[in-house]
PDB file of C-alpha atoms in Angstrom:
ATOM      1  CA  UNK A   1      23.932 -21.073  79.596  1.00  0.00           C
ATOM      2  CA  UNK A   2      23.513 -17.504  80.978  1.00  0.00           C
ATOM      3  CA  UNK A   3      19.721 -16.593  82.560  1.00  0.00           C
ATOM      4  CA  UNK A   4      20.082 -13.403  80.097  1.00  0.00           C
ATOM      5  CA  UNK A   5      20.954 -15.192  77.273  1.00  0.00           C
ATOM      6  CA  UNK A   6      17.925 -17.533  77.604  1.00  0.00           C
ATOM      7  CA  UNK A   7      15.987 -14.343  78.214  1.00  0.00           C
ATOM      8  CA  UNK A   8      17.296 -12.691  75.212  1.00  0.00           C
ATOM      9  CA  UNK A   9      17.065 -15.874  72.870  1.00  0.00           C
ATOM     10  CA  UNK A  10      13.240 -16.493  73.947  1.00  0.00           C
ATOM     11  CA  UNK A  11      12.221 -12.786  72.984  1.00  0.00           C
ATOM     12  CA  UNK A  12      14.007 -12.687  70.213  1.00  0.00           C
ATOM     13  CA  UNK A  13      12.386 -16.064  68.625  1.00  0.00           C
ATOM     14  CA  UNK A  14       9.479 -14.539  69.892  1.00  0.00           C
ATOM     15  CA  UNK A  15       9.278 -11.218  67.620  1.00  0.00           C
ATOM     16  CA  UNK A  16      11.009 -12.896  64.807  1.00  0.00           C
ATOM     17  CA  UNK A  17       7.484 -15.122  64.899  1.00  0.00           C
ATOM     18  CA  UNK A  18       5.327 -12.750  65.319  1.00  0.00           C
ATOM     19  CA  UNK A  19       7.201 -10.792  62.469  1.00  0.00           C
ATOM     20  CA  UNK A  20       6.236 -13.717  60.276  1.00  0.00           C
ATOM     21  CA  UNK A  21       2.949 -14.141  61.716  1.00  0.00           C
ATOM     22  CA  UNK A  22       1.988 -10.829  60.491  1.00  0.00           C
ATOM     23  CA  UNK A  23       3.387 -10.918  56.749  1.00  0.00           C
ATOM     24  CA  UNK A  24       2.182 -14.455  56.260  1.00  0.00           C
ATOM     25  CA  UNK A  25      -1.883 -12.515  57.679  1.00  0.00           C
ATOM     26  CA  UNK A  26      -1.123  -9.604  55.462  1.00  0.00           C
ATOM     27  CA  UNK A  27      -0.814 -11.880  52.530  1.00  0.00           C
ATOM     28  CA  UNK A  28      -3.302 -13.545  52.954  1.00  0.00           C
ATOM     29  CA  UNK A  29      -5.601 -10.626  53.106  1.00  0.00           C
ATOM     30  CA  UNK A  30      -4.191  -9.327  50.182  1.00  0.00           C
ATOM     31  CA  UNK A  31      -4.949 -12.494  48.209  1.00  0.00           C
ATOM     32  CA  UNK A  32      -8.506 -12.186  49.421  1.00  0.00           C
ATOM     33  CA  UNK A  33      -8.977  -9.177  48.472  1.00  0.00           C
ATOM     34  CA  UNK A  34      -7.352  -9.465  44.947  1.00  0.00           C
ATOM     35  CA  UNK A  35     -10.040 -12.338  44.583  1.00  0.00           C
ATOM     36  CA  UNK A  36     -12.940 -10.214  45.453  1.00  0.00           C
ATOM     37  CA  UNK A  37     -12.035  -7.439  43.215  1.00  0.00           C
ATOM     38  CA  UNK A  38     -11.774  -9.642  40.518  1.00  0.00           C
ATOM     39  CA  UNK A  39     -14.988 -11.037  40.918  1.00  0.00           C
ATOM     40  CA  UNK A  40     -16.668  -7.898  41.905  1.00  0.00           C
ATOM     41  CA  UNK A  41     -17.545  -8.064  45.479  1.00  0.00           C
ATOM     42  CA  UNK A  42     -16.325  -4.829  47.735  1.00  0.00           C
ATOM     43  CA  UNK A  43     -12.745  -5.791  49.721  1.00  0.00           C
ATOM     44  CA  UNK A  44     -12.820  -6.870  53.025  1.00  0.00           C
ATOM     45  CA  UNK A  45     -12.272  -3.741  54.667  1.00  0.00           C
ATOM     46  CA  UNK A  46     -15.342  -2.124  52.387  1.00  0.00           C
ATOM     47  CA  UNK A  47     -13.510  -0.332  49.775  1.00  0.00           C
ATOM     48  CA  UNK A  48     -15.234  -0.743  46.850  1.00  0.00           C
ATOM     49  CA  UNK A  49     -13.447  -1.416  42.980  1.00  0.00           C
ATOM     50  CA  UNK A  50     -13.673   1.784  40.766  1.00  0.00           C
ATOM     51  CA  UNK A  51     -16.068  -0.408  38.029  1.00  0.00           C
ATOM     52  CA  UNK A  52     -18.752  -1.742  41.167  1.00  0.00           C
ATOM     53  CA  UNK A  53     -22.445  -1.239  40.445  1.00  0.00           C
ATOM     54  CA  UNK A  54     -24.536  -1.683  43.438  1.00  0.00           C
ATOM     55  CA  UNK A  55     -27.125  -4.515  43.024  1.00  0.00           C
ATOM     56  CA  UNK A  56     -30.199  -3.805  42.580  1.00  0.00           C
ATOM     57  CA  UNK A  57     -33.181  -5.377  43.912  1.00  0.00           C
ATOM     58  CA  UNK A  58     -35.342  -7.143  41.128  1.00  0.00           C
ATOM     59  CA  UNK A  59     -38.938  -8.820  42.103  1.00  0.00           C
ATOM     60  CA  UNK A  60     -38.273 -12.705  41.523  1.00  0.00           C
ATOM     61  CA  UNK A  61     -42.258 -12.948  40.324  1.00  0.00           C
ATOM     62  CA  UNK A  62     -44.590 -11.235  38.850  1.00  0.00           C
ATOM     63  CA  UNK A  63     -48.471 -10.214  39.831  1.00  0.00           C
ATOM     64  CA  UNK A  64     -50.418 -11.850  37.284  1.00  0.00           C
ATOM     65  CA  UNK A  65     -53.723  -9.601  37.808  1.00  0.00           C
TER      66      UNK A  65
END
């Protein structure tokens, strides 16, 4: 086997990995994502879904005076 050949063989398994590496991430994310939108929450990267109401802050008692 030819020095180059290895070379060549090694770099190309290389990006072909990394290729798949970085589909398999992006699907991932977009899974996440589709699951946060569906349940409301703002997307990983902060976008927020067109319906999102901001929480707001109730008091969890109330002064009896």
């Amino acid at each position: 086997m030819n020095f180059w050949l290895a070379i060549v063989i090694i770099l190309v398994a290389g990006i072909g990995t990394e290729f798949v590496l970085r589909i398999v991430k992006m699907w991932f994310k977009h899974c996440e994502n589709l699951e946060r939108i569906k349940r409301g929450y703002p997307t990983i990267d902060g976008a927020r879904p067109r319906d999102y109401v901001e929480p707001e802050h109730e008091e969890s008692f109330t002064r009896m005076q």
